[in-house]
PDB file of C-alpha atoms in Angstrom:
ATOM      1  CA  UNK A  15       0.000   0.000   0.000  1.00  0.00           C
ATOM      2  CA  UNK A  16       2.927   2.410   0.818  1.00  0.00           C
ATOM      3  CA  UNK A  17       4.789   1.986  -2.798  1.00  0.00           C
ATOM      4  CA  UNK A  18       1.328   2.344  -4.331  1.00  0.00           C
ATOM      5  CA  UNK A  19       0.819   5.556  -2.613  1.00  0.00           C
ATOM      6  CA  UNK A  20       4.198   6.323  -2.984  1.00  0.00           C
ATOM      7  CA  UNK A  21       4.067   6.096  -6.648  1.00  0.00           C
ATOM      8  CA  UNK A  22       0.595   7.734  -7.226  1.00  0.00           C
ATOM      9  CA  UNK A  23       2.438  11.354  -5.285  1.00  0.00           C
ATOM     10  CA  UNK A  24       5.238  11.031  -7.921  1.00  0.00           C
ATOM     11  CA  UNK A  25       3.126  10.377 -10.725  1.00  0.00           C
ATOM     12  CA  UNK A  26       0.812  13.067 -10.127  1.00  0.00           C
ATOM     13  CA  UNK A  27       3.818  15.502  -9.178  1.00  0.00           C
ATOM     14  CA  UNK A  28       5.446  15.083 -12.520  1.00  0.00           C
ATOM     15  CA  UNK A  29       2.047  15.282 -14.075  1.00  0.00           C
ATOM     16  CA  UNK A  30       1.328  18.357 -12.433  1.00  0.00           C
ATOM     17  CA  UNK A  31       4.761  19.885 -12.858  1.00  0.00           C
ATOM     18  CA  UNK A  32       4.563  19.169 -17.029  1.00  0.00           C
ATOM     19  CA  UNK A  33       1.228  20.815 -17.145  1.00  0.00           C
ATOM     20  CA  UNK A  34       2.832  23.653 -14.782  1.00  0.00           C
ATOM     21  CA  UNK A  35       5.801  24.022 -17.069  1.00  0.00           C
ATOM     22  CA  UNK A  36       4.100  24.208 -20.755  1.00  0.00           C
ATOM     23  CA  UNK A  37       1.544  26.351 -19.163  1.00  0.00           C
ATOM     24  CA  UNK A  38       4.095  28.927 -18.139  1.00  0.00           C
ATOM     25  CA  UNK A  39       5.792  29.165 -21.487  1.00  0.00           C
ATOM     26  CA  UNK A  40       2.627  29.562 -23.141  1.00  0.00           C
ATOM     27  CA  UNK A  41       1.647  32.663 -21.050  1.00  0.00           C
ATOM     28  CA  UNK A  42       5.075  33.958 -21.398  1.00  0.00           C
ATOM     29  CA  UNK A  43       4.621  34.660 -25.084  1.00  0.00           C
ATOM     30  CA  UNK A  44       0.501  35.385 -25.102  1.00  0.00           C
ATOM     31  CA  UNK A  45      -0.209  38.889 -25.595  1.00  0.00           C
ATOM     32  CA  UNK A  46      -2.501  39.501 -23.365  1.00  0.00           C
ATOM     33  CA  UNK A  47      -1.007  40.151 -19.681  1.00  0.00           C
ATOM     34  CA  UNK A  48      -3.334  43.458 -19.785  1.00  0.00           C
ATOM     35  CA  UNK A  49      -6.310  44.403 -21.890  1.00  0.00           C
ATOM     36  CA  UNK A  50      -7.727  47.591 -22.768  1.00  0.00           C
ATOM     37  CA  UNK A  51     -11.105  48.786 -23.493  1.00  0.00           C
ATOM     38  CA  UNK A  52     -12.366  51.846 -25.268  1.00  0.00           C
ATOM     39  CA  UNK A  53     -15.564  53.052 -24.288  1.00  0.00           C
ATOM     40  CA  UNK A  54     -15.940  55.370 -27.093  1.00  0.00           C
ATOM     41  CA  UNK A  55     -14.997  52.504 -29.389  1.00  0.00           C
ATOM     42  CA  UNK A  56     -16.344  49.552 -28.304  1.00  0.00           C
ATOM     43  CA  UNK A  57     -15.573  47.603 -31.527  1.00  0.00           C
ATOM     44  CA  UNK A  58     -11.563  47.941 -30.813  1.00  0.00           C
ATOM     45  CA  UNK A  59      -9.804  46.400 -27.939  1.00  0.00           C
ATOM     46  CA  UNK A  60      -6.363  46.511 -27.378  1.00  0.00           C
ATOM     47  CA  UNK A  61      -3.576  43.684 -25.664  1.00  0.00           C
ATOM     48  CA  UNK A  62      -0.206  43.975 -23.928  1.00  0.00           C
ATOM     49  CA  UNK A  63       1.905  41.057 -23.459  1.00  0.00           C
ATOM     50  CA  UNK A  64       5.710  41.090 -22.780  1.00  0.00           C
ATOM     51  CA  UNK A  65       6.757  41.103 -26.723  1.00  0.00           C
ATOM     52  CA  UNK A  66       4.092  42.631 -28.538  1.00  0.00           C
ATOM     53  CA  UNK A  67       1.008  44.787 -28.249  1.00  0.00           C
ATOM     54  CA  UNK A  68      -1.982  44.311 -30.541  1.00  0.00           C
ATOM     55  CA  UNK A  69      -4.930  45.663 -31.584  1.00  0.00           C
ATOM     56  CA  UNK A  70      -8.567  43.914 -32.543  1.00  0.00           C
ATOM     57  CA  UNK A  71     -10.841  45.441 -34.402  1.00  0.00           C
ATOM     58  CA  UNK A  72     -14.030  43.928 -35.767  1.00  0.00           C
ATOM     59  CA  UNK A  73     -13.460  44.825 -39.327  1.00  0.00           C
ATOM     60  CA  UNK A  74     -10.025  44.355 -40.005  1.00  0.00           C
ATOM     61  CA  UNK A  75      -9.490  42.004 -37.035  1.00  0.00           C
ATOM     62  CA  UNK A  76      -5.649  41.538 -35.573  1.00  0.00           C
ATOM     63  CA  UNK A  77      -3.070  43.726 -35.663  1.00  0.00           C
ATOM     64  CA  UNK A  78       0.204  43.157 -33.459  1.00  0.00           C
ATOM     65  CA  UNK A  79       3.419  44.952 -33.489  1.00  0.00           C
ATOM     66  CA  UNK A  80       6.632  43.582 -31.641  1.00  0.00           C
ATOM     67  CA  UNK A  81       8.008  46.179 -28.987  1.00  0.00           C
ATOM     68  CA  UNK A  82      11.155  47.936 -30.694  1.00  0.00           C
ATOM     69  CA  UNK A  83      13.241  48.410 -27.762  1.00  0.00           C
ATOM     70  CA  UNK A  84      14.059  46.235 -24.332  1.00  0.00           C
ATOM     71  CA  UNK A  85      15.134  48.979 -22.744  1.00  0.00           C
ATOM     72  CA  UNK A  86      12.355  51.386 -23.453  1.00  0.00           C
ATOM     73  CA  UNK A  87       9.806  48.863 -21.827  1.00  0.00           C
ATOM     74  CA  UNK A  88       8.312  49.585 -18.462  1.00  0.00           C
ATOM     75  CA  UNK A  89      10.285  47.852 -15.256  1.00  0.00           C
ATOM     76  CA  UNK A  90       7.686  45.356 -14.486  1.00  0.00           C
ATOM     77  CA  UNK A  91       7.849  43.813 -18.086  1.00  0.00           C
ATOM     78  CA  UNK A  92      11.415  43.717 -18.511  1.00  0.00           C
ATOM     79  CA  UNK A  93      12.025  41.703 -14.862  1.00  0.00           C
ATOM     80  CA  UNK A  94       8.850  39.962 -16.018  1.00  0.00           C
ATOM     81  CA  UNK A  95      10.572  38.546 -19.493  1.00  0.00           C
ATOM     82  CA  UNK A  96      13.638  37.472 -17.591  1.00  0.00           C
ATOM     83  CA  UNK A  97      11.755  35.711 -14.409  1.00  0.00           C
ATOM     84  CA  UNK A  98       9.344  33.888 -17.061  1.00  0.00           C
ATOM     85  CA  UNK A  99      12.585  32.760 -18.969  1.00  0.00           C
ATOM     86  CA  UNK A 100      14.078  31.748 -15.926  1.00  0.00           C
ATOM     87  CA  UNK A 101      10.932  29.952 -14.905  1.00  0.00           C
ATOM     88  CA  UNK A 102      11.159  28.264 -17.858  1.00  0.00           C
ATOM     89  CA  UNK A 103      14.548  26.924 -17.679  1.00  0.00           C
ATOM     90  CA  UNK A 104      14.007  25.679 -14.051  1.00  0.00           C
ATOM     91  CA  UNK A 105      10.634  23.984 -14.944  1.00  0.00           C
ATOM     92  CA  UNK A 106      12.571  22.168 -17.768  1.00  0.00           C
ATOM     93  CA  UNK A 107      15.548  21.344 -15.924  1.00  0.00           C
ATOM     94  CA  UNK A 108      13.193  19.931 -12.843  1.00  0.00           C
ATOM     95  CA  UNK A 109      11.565  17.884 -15.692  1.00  0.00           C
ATOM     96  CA  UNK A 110      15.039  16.006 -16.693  1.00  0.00           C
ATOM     97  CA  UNK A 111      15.880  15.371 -13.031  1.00  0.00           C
ATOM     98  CA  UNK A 112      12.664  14.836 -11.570  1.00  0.00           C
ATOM     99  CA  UNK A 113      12.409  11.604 -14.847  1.00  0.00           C
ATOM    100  CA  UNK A 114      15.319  10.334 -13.566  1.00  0.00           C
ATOM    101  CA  UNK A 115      14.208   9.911 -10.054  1.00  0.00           C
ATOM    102  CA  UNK A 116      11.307   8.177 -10.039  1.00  0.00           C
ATOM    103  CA  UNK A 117      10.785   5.013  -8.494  1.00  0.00           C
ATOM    104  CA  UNK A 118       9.735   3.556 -12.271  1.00  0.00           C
ATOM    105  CA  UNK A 119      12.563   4.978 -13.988  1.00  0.00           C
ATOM    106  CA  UNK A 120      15.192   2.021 -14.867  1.00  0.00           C
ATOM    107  CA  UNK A 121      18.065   4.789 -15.175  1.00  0.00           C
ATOM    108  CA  UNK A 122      20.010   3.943 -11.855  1.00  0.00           C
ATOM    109  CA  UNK A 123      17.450   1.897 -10.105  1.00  0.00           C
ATOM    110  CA  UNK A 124      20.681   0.217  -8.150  1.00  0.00           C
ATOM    111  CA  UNK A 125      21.128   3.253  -6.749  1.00  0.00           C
ATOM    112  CA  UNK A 126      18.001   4.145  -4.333  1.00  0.00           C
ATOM    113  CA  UNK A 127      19.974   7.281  -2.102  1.00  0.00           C
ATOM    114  CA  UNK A 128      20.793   8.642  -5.506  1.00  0.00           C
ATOM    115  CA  UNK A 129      17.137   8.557  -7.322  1.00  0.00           C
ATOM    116  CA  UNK A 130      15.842   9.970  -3.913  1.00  0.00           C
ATOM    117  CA  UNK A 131      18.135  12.666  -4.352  1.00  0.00           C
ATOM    118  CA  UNK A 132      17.199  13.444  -7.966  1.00  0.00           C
ATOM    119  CA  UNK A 133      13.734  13.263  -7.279  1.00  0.00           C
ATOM    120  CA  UNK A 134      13.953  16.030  -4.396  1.00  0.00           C
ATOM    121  CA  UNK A 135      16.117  18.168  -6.377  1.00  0.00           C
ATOM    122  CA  UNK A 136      13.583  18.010  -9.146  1.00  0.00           C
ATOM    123  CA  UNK A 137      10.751  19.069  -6.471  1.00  0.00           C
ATOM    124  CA  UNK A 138      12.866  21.734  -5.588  1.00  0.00           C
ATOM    125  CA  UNK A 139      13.720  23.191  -8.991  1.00  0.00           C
ATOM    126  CA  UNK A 140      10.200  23.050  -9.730  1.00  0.00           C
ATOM    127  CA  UNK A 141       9.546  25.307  -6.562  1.00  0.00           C
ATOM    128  CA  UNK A 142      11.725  27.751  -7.510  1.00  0.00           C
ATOM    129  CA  UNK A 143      10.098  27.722 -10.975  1.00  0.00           C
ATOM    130  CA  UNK A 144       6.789  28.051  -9.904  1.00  0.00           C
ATOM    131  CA  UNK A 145       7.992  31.323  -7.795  1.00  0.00           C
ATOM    132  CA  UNK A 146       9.646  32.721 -10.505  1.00  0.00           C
ATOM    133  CA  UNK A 147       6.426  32.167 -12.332  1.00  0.00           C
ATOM    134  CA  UNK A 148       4.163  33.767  -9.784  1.00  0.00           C
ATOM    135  CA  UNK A 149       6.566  36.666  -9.234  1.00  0.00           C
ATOM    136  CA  UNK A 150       6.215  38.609 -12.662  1.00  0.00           C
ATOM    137  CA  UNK A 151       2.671  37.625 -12.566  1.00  0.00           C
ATOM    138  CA  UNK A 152       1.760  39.110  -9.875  1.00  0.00           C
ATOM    139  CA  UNK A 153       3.945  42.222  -9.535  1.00  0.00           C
ATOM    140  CA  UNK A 154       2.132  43.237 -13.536  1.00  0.00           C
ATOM    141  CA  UNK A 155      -1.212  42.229 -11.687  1.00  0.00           C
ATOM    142  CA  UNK A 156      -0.075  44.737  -8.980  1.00  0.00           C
ATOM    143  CA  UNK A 157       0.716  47.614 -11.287  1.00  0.00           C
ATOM    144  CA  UNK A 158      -2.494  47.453 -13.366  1.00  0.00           C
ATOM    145  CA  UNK A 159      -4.445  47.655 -10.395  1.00  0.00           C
ATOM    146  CA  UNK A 160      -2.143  50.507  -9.099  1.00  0.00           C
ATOM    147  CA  UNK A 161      -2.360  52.360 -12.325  1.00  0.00           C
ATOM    148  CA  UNK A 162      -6.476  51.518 -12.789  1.00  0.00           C
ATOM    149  CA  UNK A 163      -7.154  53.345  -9.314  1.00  0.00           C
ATOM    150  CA  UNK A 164      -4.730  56.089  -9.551  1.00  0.00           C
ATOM    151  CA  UNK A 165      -7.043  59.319  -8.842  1.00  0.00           C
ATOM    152  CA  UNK A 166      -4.534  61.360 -10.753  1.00  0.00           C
ATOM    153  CA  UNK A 167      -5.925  60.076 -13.987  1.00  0.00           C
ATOM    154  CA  UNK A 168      -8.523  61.426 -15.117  1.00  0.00           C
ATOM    155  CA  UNK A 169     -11.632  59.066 -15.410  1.00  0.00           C
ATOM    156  CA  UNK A 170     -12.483  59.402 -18.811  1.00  0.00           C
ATOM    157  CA  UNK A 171      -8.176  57.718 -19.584  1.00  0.00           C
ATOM    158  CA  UNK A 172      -9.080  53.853 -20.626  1.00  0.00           C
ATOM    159  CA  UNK A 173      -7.171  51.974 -17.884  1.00  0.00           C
ATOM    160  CA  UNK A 174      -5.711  48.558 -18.744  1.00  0.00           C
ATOM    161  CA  UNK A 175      -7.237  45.752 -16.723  1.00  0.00           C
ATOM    162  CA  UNK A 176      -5.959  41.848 -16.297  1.00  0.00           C
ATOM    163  CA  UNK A 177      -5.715  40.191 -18.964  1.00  0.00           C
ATOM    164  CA  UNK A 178      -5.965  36.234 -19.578  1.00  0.00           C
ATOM    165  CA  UNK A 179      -2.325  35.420 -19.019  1.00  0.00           C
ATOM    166  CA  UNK A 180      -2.038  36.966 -15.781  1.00  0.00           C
ATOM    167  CA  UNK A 181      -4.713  33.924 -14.529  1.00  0.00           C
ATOM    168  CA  UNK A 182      -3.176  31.407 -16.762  1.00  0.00           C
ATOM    169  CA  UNK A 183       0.315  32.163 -15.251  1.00  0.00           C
ATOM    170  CA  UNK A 184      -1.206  32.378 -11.571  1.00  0.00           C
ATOM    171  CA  UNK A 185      -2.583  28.636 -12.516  1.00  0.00           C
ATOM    172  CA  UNK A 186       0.922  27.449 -14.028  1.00  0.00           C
ATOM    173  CA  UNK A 187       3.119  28.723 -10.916  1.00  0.00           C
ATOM    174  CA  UNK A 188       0.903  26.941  -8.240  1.00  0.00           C
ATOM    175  CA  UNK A 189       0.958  23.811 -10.322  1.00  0.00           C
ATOM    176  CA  UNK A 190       4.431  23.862 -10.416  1.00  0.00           C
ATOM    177  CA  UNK A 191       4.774  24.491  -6.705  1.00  0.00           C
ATOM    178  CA  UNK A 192       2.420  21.658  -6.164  1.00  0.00           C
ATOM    179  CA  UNK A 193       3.799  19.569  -8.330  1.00  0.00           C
ATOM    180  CA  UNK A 194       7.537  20.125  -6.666  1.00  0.00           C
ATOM    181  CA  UNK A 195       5.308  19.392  -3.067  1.00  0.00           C
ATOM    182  CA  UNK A 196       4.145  16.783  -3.889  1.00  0.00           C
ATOM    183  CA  UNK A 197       7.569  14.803  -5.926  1.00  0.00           C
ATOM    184  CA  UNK A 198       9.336  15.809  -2.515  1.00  0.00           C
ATOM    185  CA  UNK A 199       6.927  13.959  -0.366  1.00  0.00           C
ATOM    186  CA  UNK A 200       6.649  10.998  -2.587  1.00  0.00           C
ATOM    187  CA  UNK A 201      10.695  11.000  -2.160  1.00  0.00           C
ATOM    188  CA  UNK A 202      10.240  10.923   1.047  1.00  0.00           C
ATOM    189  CA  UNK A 203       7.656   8.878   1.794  1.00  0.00           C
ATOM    190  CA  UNK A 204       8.888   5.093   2.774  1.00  0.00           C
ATOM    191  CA  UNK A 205       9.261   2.642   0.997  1.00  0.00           C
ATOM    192  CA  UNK A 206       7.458  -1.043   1.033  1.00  0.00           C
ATOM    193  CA  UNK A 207       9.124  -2.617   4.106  1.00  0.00           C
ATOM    194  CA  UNK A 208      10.909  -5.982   3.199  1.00  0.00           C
ATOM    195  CA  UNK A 209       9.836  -9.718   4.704  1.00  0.00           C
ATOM    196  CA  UNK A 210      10.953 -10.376   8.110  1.00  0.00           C
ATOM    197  CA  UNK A 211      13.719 -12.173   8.728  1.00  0.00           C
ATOM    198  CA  UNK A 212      12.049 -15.540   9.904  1.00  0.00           C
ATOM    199  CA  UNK A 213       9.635 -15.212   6.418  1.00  0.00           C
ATOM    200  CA  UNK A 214      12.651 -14.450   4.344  1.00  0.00           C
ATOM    201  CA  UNK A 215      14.441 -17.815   5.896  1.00  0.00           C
ATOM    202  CA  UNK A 216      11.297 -20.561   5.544  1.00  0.00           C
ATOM    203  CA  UNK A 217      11.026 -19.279   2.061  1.00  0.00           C
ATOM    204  CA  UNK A 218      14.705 -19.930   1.568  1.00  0.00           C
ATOM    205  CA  UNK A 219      14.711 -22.966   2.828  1.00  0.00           C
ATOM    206  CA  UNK A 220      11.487 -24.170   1.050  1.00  0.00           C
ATOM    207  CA  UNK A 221      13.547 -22.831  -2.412  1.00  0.00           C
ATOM    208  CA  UNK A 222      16.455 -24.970  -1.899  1.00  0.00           C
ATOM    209  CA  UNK A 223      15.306 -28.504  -2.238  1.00  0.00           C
ATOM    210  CA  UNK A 224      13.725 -27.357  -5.288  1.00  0.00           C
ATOM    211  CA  UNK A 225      17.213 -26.108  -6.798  1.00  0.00           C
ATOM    212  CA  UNK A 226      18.988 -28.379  -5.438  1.00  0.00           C
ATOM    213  CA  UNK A 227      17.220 -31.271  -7.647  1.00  0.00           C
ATOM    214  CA  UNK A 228      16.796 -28.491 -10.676  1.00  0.00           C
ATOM    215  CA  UNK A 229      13.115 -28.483 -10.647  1.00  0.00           C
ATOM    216  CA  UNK A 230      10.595 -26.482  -9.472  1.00  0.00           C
ATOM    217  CA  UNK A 231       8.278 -29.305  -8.923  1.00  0.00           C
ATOM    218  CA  UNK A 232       8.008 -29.939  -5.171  1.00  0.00           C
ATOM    219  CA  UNK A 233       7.244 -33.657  -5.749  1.00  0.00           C
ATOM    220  CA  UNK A 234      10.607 -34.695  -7.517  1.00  0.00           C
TER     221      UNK A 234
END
């Protein structure tokens, strides 16, 4: 019962961690972090991710343009590419260890202290992806809201709002955190206990008669 609940954490850690992982990379290109409005044009709305903005209008439809300059971007989306590229790389990285930990990989299945190892380094890697997921997330999520209530603007200014990336990288980071919980536990988490010593013996020395007389048939 302990191995099957030991492998059921891992397995659903590594699932969890995948979905974490290709979920973060696709809201670190989507252009839609923030999305804009216009009351006096309701036909036109406009989206801001961290390489492009774009426009969509009901007539001519899309329209994106790719930002011209890195350094000309606001702070919160230039920390925000680099976090979501490092999230990236850990979540990928976390992947390759984590696969070579489990208790059903054949890679180095000898070597129990060292798969253990792997498999909590993977959990941890994934942590530290699903924080640097959260982090530019969030801080863009905090901005918007700082910039929609800022009474120095004056109300009729469209203010950006959230757009559908900021919840689809909310979702990614806490699957990866979960994910890198729940691999760590299922390292952790004991393994089947052997036979007993005095089990172990009478089936030894019910075995040998049979090899002895190369046979498995008890009555030769």
């Amino acid at each position: 019962m302990a191995f099957v609940f030991r492998a059921a954490m891992q397995f659903v850690g590594i699932l969890l961690s995948f979905l974490g992982w290709v979920l973060c990379m696709v809201t670190t290109y989507l252009p839609h972090w923030k999305n804009l409005n216009l009351d006096l044009n309701e036909m036109e709305n406009w989206t801001m991710g961290l390489w492009q903005a774009c426009v969509i209008q009901e007539e001519v439809g899309r329209q994106c343009k790719d930002f011209d300059s890195f350094l000309a971007l606001p702070a919160e989306l230039r920390i925000s590419r680099i976090l979501m590229f490092l999230s990236n790389g850990l979540g990928l990285l976390g992947l390759l260890v984590s696969g070579v930990g489990l208790d059903c990989s054949r890679i180095g299945e000898t070597r129990r202290g060292l798969k253990k190892g792997l498999l909590i380094l993977g959990g941890i890697l994934f942590w530290a992806a699903g924080v640097a997921a959260l982090a530019p997330v969030s801080w863009v999520a905090y901005q918007t809201v700082q910039e929609f209530w800022d009474e120095t603007v004056p109300e009729i200014v469209p203010r950006w709002e959230f757009g559908e990336a900021l919840f689809l990288g909310w979702f990614a980071g806490f699957a990866l955190f979960l994910g890198g919980c729940l691999l760590t536990c299922g390292a952790c988490t004991p393994q089947a206990v052997p036979a007993s010593g005095r089990y172990a013996a009478a089936e030894m020395l019910t075995q040998c008669p049979y090899q002895e007389n190369r046979t498995t048939d008890p009555r030769a």
